[in-house]
């Protein structure tokens, strides 16, 4: 009896597999052709629904992979325009999702001619309740292509919201405040409203810190105290040159001479205006107390000529006003000692945030360097490594 040839065995196995597949498909075909819905000449089947879902999931996954690849490219090339890469990733995502939606509708059995009906329904919807959504979508596209607003900008809106732009999505833009609060702002507010961008053209920014002293105070002493306060705060950009700290006499108030300490901030401190202003106020109070400068407040003086026939020291002792009386230098020295013994919490908070940002940037740079070193070693021929 002749032994079977290997080729004939493979052919028989292939025939059996094909028969099983045909039988399985024949058994599965009725399930896929099962009609779920039939309306307006359109038939929705189980197979069409599954195919549409697969296309949608596939396009979504593909768009996510492309966005991740673009982000990885931006991390490896820090000199590339991050805003342009972000715009490209968003546009690619929208295009792929739109193509996937059209393919899914086609697989569901919706012909291209039926899209006119969908467009008409969409127009009616826009007229009633979707105009806000459509406006935000178009505004988001304008922001991506116009580049007047970029991820990483520090902005202030008319509503009072201020923070760093973290993400620009279809409907809204995410703004993160310095208190780490995420605020979703509709895109149309950035297009139709007034937006103050503190880092649009240049990251450095000038800050004005108002303060007041009593009438009769020497201006040069006030200037020396304010400049000393500016030198104590580490966020001052420079201490000489055209952007040096300045002291302006702003106005003559009802109870005080109102000054402004004008300083240019470093790039890291620009995005933290509230804490930085508090740090300068703290340093100003310390410096004014050191120079024994009075900080006035609205007051009314009551002059008493006599108390039960007593005058001068006798009257003060009768009113018990001499208990605990201290001279102005004593009060100033005590205030200065109290201020210097405490820490400037606002300055420490800003320095901590800046250090955290610098540490994160250093870690990202270290990861990029390690990835480039690994890539260079992998690209080196084996003969060169052996030699």
CSV table of C-alpha atoms in Angstrom, one decimal:
chain,number,residue,atom,x,y,z
A,1,UNK,CA,0.0,0.0,0.0
A,2,UNK,CA,1.5,3.3,-1.1
A,3,UNK,CA,2.1,6.0,1.6
A,4,UNK,CA,0.2,9.3,1.1
A,5,UNK,CA,2.2,12.1,-0.4
A,6,UNK,CA,2.8,15.2,1.8
A,7,UNK,CA,1.5,17.5,-0.9
A,8,UNK,CA,-1.8,15.6,-1.1
A,9,UNK,CA,-2.2,15.8,2.7
A,10,UNK,CA,-1.7,19.6,2.6
A,11,UNK,CA,-4.2,19.9,-0.2
A,12,UNK,CA,-6.8,17.8,1.7
A,13,UNK,CA,-6.2,19.9,4.9
A,14,UNK,CA,-6.7,23.1,2.9
A,15,UNK,CA,-9.9,21.7,1.3
A,16,UNK,CA,-11.3,20.8,4.7
A,17,UNK,CA,-10.4,24.3,6.1
A,18,UNK,CA,-12.1,25.9,3.1
A,19,UNK,CA,-15.2,23.8,3.6
A,20,UNK,CA,-15.4,24.6,7.3
A,21,UNK,CA,-15.0,28.4,6.5
A,22,UNK,CA,-17.7,28.2,3.8
A,23,UNK,CA,-20.0,26.3,6.1
A,24,UNK,CA,-19.4,28.7,9.0
A,25,UNK,CA,-19.9,31.8,6.7
A,26,UNK,CA,-23.1,30.2,5.4
A,27,UNK,CA,-24.3,29.7,8.9
A,28,UNK,CA,-23.3,33.3,9.9
A,29,UNK,CA,-24.7,35.0,6.8
A,30,UNK,CA,-28.4,34.9,8.0
A,31,UNK,CA,-27.4,36.5,11.3
A,32,UNK,CA,-25.5,39.3,9.5
A,33,UNK,CA,-28.3,39.9,7.1
A,34,UNK,CA,-30.9,40.1,9.8
A,35,UNK,CA,-32.8,43.4,9.5
A,36,UNK,CA,-32.9,45.5,12.6
A,37,UNK,CA,-34.7,48.6,11.1
A,38,UNK,CA,-36.3,49.5,7.9
A,39,UNK,CA,-37.5,53.1,7.5
A,40,UNK,CA,-37.6,55.6,4.6
A,41,UNK,CA,-36.1,53.1,2.2
A,42,UNK,CA,-33.1,52.4,4.4
A,43,UNK,CA,-32.4,49.0,5.8
A,44,UNK,CA,-30.2,48.6,8.9
A,45,UNK,CA,-28.7,45.1,9.3
A,46,UNK,CA,-26.6,43.5,12.0
A,47,UNK,CA,-23.7,43.1,9.6
A,48,UNK,CA,-23.8,46.8,8.5
A,49,UNK,CA,-24.0,47.9,12.1
A,50,UNK,CA,-20.9,45.8,13.1
A,51,UNK,CA,-19.0,47.0,10.0
A,52,UNK,CA,-19.8,50.6,10.9
A,53,UNK,CA,-18.7,50.1,14.5
A,54,UNK,CA,-15.4,48.5,13.3
A,55,UNK,CA,-14.7,51.5,11.0
A,56,UNK,CA,-15.4,54.0,13.7
A,57,UNK,CA,-13.2,52.3,16.2
A,58,UNK,CA,-10.5,51.8,13.6
A,59,UNK,CA,-10.4,55.5,12.6
A,60,UNK,CA,-10.5,56.6,16.2
A,61,UNK,CA,-7.6,54.3,17.0
A,62,UNK,CA,-5.6,55.5,14.0
A,63,UNK,CA,-6.2,59.2,14.8
A,64,UNK,CA,-5.0,58.5,18.4
A,65,UNK,CA,-1.9,56.8,17.2
A,66,UNK,CA,-1.1,59.6,14.7
A,67,UNK,CA,-1.5,62.2,17.5
A,68,UNK,CA,0.8,60.2,19.8
A,69,UNK,CA,3.4,60.0,17.0
A,70,UNK,CA,3.2,63.8,16.5
A,71,UNK,CA,3.5,64.4,20.2
A,72,UNK,CA,6.5,62.1,20.4
A,73,UNK,CA,8.1,63.9,17.5
A,74,UNK,CA,7.6,67.2,19.3
A,75,UNK,CA,9.2,65.8,22.5
A,76,UNK,CA,12.2,64.7,20.5
A,77,UNK,CA,12.6,68.0,18.6
A,78,UNK,CA,12.1,70.8,21.1
A,79,UNK,CA,13.0,73.4,18.5
A,80,UNK,CA,10.0,72.5,16.4
A,81,UNK,CA,6.9,74.8,16.6
A,82,UNK,CA,4.8,73.1,19.3
A,83,UNK,CA,1.7,75.1,18.3
A,84,UNK,CA,2.0,74.0,14.7
A,85,UNK,CA,2.4,70.4,15.7
A,86,UNK,CA,-0.7,70.7,17.9
A,87,UNK,CA,-2.7,72.2,15.1
A,88,UNK,CA,-1.6,69.4,12.7
A,89,UNK,CA,-2.5,66.7,15.2
A,90,UNK,CA,-6.0,68.2,15.8
A,91,UNK,CA,-6.7,68.7,12.1
A,92,UNK,CA,-5.6,65.2,11.2
A,93,UNK,CA,-7.9,63.8,14.0
A,94,UNK,CA,-10.9,65.8,12.7
A,95,UNK,CA,-10.3,64.6,9.1
A,96,UNK,CA,-9.9,61.0,10.1
A,97,UNK,CA,-13.0,61.1,12.2
A,98,UNK,CA,-15.0,62.7,9.4
A,99,UNK,CA,-13.9,60.1,6.9
A,100,UNK,CA,-14.7,57.3,9.4
A,101,UNK,CA,-18.1,58.7,9.9
A,102,UNK,CA,-18.8,58.9,6.2
A,103,UNK,CA,-17.6,55.3,5.7
A,104,UNK,CA,-19.7,54.1,8.6
A,105,UNK,CA,-22.8,55.8,7.2
A,106,UNK,CA,-22.1,54.2,3.8
A,107,UNK,CA,-21.8,50.7,5.4
A,108,UNK,CA,-25.0,51.3,7.2
A,109,UNK,CA,-26.7,51.6,3.9
A,110,UNK,CA,-27.1,55.4,3.8
A,111,UNK,CA,-26.4,56.5,0.1
A,112,UNK,CA,-24.6,59.7,-0.7
A,113,UNK,CA,-27.9,61.2,-2.1
A,114,UNK,CA,-29.5,60.9,1.3
A,115,UNK,CA,-26.9,63.2,2.8
A,116,UNK,CA,-28.9,66.2,1.5
A,117,UNK,CA,-31.7,65.2,3.8
A,118,UNK,CA,-29.2,65.0,6.7
A,119,UNK,CA,-27.8,68.4,5.8
A,120,UNK,CA,-31.3,69.8,5.7
A,121,UNK,CA,-32.0,68.4,9.2
A,122,UNK,CA,-28.7,69.7,10.4
A,123,UNK,CA,-29.7,73.2,9.1
A,124,UNK,CA,-33.0,73.1,11.0
A,125,UNK,CA,-31.1,72.0,14.1
A,126,UNK,CA,-28.6,74.8,13.8
A,127,UNK,CA,-31.5,77.3,13.5
A,128,UNK,CA,-33.1,76.0,16.8
A,129,UNK,CA,-30.5,74.7,19.3
A,130,UNK,CA,-27.2,73.7,17.7
A,131,UNK,CA,-26.0,77.2,16.7
A,132,UNK,CA,-23.9,77.5,19.9
A,133,UNK,CA,-22.2,74.1,19.3
A,134,UNK,CA,-21.6,74.9,15.7
A,135,UNK,CA,-20.2,78.3,16.6
A,136,UNK,CA,-17.8,76.8,19.1
A,137,UNK,CA,-16.6,74.2,16.6
A,138,UNK,CA,-15.9,76.9,13.9
A,139,UNK,CA,-14.3,79.1,16.6
A,140,UNK,CA,-12.0,76.1,17.6
A,141,UNK,CA,-10.9,75.7,14.0
A,142,UNK,CA,-10.2,79.5,13.8
A,143,UNK,CA,-8.1,79.3,16.9
A,144,UNK,CA,-6.1,76.4,15.6
A,145,UNK,CA,-5.3,78.0,12.2
A,146,UNK,CA,-5.1,81.6,13.3
A,147,UNK,CA,-2.5,80.9,16.0
A,148,UNK,CA,-3.6,84.0,18.0
A,149,UNK,CA,-4.0,81.6,20.9
A,150,UNK,CA,-1.6,78.7,21.5
A,151,UNK,CA,-1.3,76.0,24.1
A,152,UNK,CA,0.9,77.3,26.9
A,153,UNK,CA,-0.3,81.0,26.7
A,154,UNK,CA,-1.3,82.7,29.9
A,155,UNK,CA,-4.5,84.6,29.2
A,156,UNK,CA,-7.1,86.7,31.0
A,157,UNK,CA,-10.7,86.9,29.8
A,158,UNK,CA,-13.4,89.6,30.1
A,159,UNK,CA,-15.1,87.3,32.6
A,160,UNK,CA,-12.1,87.5,35.0
A,161,UNK,CA,-10.8,84.0,34.3
A,162,UNK,CA,-7.1,83.9,34.0
A,163,UNK,CA,-4.8,81.0,33.6
A,164,UNK,CA,-2.7,78.9,31.2
A,165,UNK,CA,-4.2,77.4,28.1
A,166,UNK,CA,-3.8,73.6,28.4
A,167,UNK,CA,-5.9,72.2,25.5
A,168,UNK,CA,-8.0,73.4,22.6
A,169,UNK,CA,-10.8,71.0,21.8
A,170,UNK,CA,-13.9,71.0,19.5
A,171,UNK,CA,-16.3,72.7,21.9
A,172,UNK,CA,-14.2,74.3,24.6
A,173,UNK,CA,-10.7,75.3,25.6
A,174,UNK,CA,-9.2,74.2,28.9
A,175,UNK,CA,-7.7,77.0,31.0
A,176,UNK,CA,-5.8,75.9,34.2
A,177,UNK,CA,-5.6,78.6,36.9
A,178,UNK,CA,-2.7,79.0,39.3
A,179,UNK,CA,-4.9,77.2,41.9
A,180,UNK,CA,-4.8,74.1,39.6
A,181,UNK,CA,-8.5,74.5,38.7
A,182,UNK,CA,-9.5,73.4,35.2
A,183,UNK,CA,-12.0,75.9,33.6
A,184,UNK,CA,-13.7,74.9,30.3
A,185,UNK,CA,-14.2,78.1,28.3
A,186,UNK,CA,-16.3,78.0,25.1
A,187,UNK,CA,-14.2,78.6,22.0
A,188,UNK,CA,-16.5,81.4,20.8
A,189,UNK,CA,-15.6,83.5,23.9
A,190,UNK,CA,-12.0,83.6,22.6
A,191,UNK,CA,-13.1,84.7,19.1
A,192,UNK,CA,-15.9,87.2,19.9
A,193,UNK,CA,-14.6,88.5,23.3
A,194,UNK,CA,-11.6,90.5,24.4
A,195,UNK,CA,-8.7,88.3,25.5
A,196,UNK,CA,-5.6,89.6,27.2
A,197,UNK,CA,-2.6,87.3,26.4
A,198,UNK,CA,0.3,88.0,28.8
A,199,UNK,CA,2.7,85.7,26.8
A,200,UNK,CA,1.6,86.2,23.2
A,201,UNK,CA,4.5,88.3,22.0
A,202,UNK,CA,7.0,88.3,24.9
A,203,UNK,CA,7.1,86.4,28.1
A,204,UNK,CA,8.4,89.2,30.3
A,205,UNK,CA,5.8,91.5,31.8
A,206,UNK,CA,5.7,94.8,33.8
A,207,UNK,CA,3.9,94.8,37.1
A,208,UNK,CA,2.8,97.8,39.1
A,209,UNK,CA,2.4,97.5,42.9
A,210,UNK,CA,0.6,100.5,44.4
A,211,UNK,CA,1.3,101.6,48.0
A,212,UNK,CA,0.8,104.8,50.0
A,213,UNK,CA,2.7,106.8,52.6
A,214,UNK,CA,1.8,109.7,54.8
A,215,UNK,CA,2.0,113.3,53.7
A,216,UNK,CA,5.3,115.0,54.5
A,217,UNK,CA,7.4,111.8,53.9
A,218,UNK,CA,10.6,112.4,52.0
A,219,UNK,CA,10.3,111.1,48.4
A,220,UNK,CA,13.9,109.9,48.2
A,221,UNK,CA,13.5,107.8,51.3
A,222,UNK,CA,10.3,106.2,49.9
A,223,UNK,CA,12.2,105.5,46.7
A,224,UNK,CA,15.1,103.9,48.5
A,225,UNK,CA,12.8,101.7,50.6
A,226,UNK,CA,10.8,100.6,47.5
A,227,UNK,CA,13.9,99.8,45.5
A,228,UNK,CA,15.3,97.8,48.4
A,229,UNK,CA,12.0,95.8,48.5
A,230,UNK,CA,12.3,95.1,44.8
A,231,UNK,CA,15.8,93.8,45.2
A,232,UNK,CA,14.7,91.4,48.0
A,233,UNK,CA,12.2,89.7,45.7
A,234,UNK,CA,13.8,87.1,43.4
A,235,UNK,CA,11.4,87.7,40.5
A,236,UNK,CA,12.7,91.1,39.5
A,237,UNK,CA,14.0,90.8,36.0
A,238,UNK,CA,16.9,93.2,36.3
A,239,UNK,CA,18.2,95.9,38.7
A,240,UNK,CA,19.7,98.2,36.1
A,241,UNK,CA,19.2,99.2,32.5
A,242,UNK,CA,15.9,100.3,30.7
A,243,UNK,CA,13.9,97.6,32.6
A,244,UNK,CA,15.2,98.4,36.1
A,245,UNK,CA,12.7,98.9,39.0
A,246,UNK,CA,11.2,102.3,39.2
A,247,UNK,CA,9.2,104.2,41.8
A,248,UNK,CA,6.4,106.5,40.5
A,249,UNK,CA,4.4,109.1,42.4
A,250,UNK,CA,1.0,108.2,41.0
A,251,UNK,CA,-1.4,110.6,42.7
A,252,UNK,CA,-2.1,112.8,45.7
A,253,UNK,CA,-4.7,110.9,47.7
A,254,UNK,CA,-7.1,112.1,50.4
A,255,UNK,CA,-5.0,110.7,53.2
A,256,UNK,CA,-1.7,109.6,51.5
A,257,UNK,CA,0.8,110.1,48.8
A,258,UNK,CA,0.1,107.2,46.5
A,259,UNK,CA,3.2,105.6,44.8
A,260,UNK,CA,3.7,102.6,42.5
A,261,UNK,CA,6.6,100.2,42.5
A,262,UNK,CA,7.1,99.3,38.8
A,263,UNK,CA,9.1,96.2,38.1
A,264,UNK,CA,9.7,93.8,35.2
A,265,UNK,CA,9.1,90.2,36.0
A,266,UNK,CA,11.1,87.2,35.0
A,267,UNK,CA,9.6,84.8,32.5
A,268,UNK,CA,8.8,82.1,35.1
A,269,UNK,CA,7.0,84.6,37.4
A,270,UNK,CA,4.9,86.1,34.6
A,271,UNK,CA,2.3,83.3,34.8
A,272,UNK,CA,1.8,83.8,38.6
A,273,UNK,CA,0.6,87.4,39.0
A,274,UNK,CA,-1.4,87.1,42.2
A,275,UNK,CA,1.3,85.4,44.3
A,276,UNK,CA,4.1,87.6,42.8
A,277,UNK,CA,2.1,90.7,43.7
A,278,UNK,CA,1.6,89.4,47.3
A,279,UNK,CA,5.4,88.8,47.5
A,280,UNK,CA,6.2,92.4,46.6
A,281,UNK,CA,3.6,93.7,49.0
A,282,UNK,CA,5.2,91.7,51.8
A,283,UNK,CA,8.7,93.0,50.9
A,284,UNK,CA,7.3,96.6,50.7
A,285,UNK,CA,5.8,96.4,54.1
A,286,UNK,CA,9.1,95.2,55.6
A,287,UNK,CA,11.1,97.9,53.8
A,288,UNK,CA,8.7,100.7,54.9
A,289,UNK,CA,8.8,99.5,58.5
A,290,UNK,CA,12.6,99.4,58.3
A,291,UNK,CA,12.8,103.1,57.2
A,292,UNK,CA,10.1,104.1,59.7
A,293,UNK,CA,7.7,105.2,57.0
A,294,UNK,CA,4.1,105.6,58.1
A,295,UNK,CA,1.4,103.8,56.1
A,296,UNK,CA,-1.6,106.0,56.5
A,297,UNK,CA,-5.3,105.1,56.7
A,298,UNK,CA,-8.4,107.3,56.7
A,299,UNK,CA,-8.8,108.8,60.1
A,300,UNK,CA,-10.3,111.7,62.0
A,301,UNK,CA,-8.5,113.6,64.8
A,302,UNK,CA,-10.4,114.6,67.9
A,303,UNK,CA,-8.7,117.4,69.8
A,304,UNK,CA,-9.6,117.7,73.5
A,305,UNK,CA,-8.5,120.9,75.1
A,306,UNK,CA,-9.0,119.7,78.7
A,307,UNK,CA,-10.2,116.7,80.7
A,308,UNK,CA,-11.9,117.8,83.9
A,309,UNK,CA,-9.6,120.8,84.0
A,310,UNK,CA,-6.4,118.8,83.4
A,311,UNK,CA,-4.0,119.3,80.5
A,312,UNK,CA,-1.0,117.8,78.9
A,313,UNK,CA,0.5,114.8,80.7
A,314,UNK,CA,-2.0,115.0,83.5
A,315,UNK,CA,-4.8,114.7,81.0
A,316,UNK,CA,-3.2,111.7,79.3
A,317,UNK,CA,-2.6,110.0,82.6
A,318,UNK,CA,-6.2,110.6,83.6
A,319,UNK,CA,-7.3,108.9,80.3
A,320,UNK,CA,-4.7,106.2,80.8
A,321,UNK,CA,-3.1,107.0,77.4
A,322,UNK,CA,0.5,106.7,78.6
A,323,UNK,CA,0.3,103.0,79.3
A,324,UNK,CA,2.3,101.1,76.7
A,325,UNK,CA,3.1,104.2,74.7
A,326,UNK,CA,6.2,103.8,72.6
A,327,UNK,CA,8.1,106.1,70.3
A,328,UNK,CA,7.9,105.7,66.5
A,329,UNK,CA,11.5,104.2,66.3
A,330,UNK,CA,10.6,101.6,68.9
A,331,UNK,CA,7.4,100.7,67.0
A,332,UNK,CA,9.3,100.5,63.7
A,333,UNK,CA,12.0,98.3,65.2
A,334,UNK,CA,9.5,95.9,66.6
A,335,UNK,CA,7.6,95.7,63.3
A,336,UNK,CA,10.8,95.2,61.4
A,337,UNK,CA,11.9,92.4,63.8
A,338,UNK,CA,8.5,90.7,63.5
A,339,UNK,CA,8.6,90.9,59.6
A,340,UNK,CA,12.2,89.6,59.3
A,341,UNK,CA,11.5,86.7,61.6
A,342,UNK,CA,8.7,85.5,59.3
A,343,UNK,CA,9.0,84.1,55.8
A,344,UNK,CA,7.5,85.6,52.6
A,345,UNK,CA,5.0,82.8,51.9
A,346,UNK,CA,3.9,84.1,48.5
A,347,UNK,CA,7.5,84.3,47.3
A,348,UNK,CA,8.2,80.8,48.6
A,349,UNK,CA,5.1,79.5,46.8
A,350,UNK,CA,6.1,81.0,43.5
A,351,UNK,CA,9.7,79.7,43.8
A,352,UNK,CA,8.3,76.2,44.6
A,353,UNK,CA,6.1,76.2,41.5
A,354,UNK,CA,9.0,77.5,39.3
A,355,UNK,CA,11.3,74.8,40.7
A,356,UNK,CA,8.7,72.2,39.9
A,357,UNK,CA,8.3,73.4,36.3
A,358,UNK,CA,12.1,73.4,35.9
A,359,UNK,CA,12.4,69.9,37.3
A,360,UNK,CA,9.7,68.7,34.9
A,361,UNK,CA,11.5,70.3,31.9
A,362,UNK,CA,14.8,68.9,33.0
A,363,UNK,CA,13.3,65.4,33.3
A,364,UNK,CA,11.7,65.7,29.8
A,365,UNK,CA,15.1,66.8,28.4
A,366,UNK,CA,16.8,63.9,30.1
A,367,UNK,CA,14.3,61.5,28.6
A,368,UNK,CA,14.8,63.0,25.1
A,369,UNK,CA,18.6,62.7,25.5
A,370,UNK,CA,18.3,59.1,26.6
A,371,UNK,CA,16.0,58.3,23.7
A,372,UNK,CA,18.4,59.9,21.2
A,373,UNK,CA,21.4,58.1,22.7
A,374,UNK,CA,19.5,54.8,22.4
A,375,UNK,CA,18.6,55.5,18.8
A,376,UNK,CA,22.2,56.5,17.9
A,377,UNK,CA,23.5,53.2,19.4
A,378,UNK,CA,20.8,51.2,17.5
A,379,UNK,CA,21.7,53.0,14.2
A,380,UNK,CA,25.4,52.2,14.6
A,381,UNK,CA,26.4,49.2,12.5
A,382,UNK,CA,27.5,46.1,14.4
A,383,UNK,CA,30.9,46.1,12.8
A,384,UNK,CA,31.6,49.5,14.1
A,385,UNK,CA,30.5,48.6,17.6
A,386,UNK,CA,32.7,45.5,17.5
A,387,UNK,CA,35.7,47.5,16.4
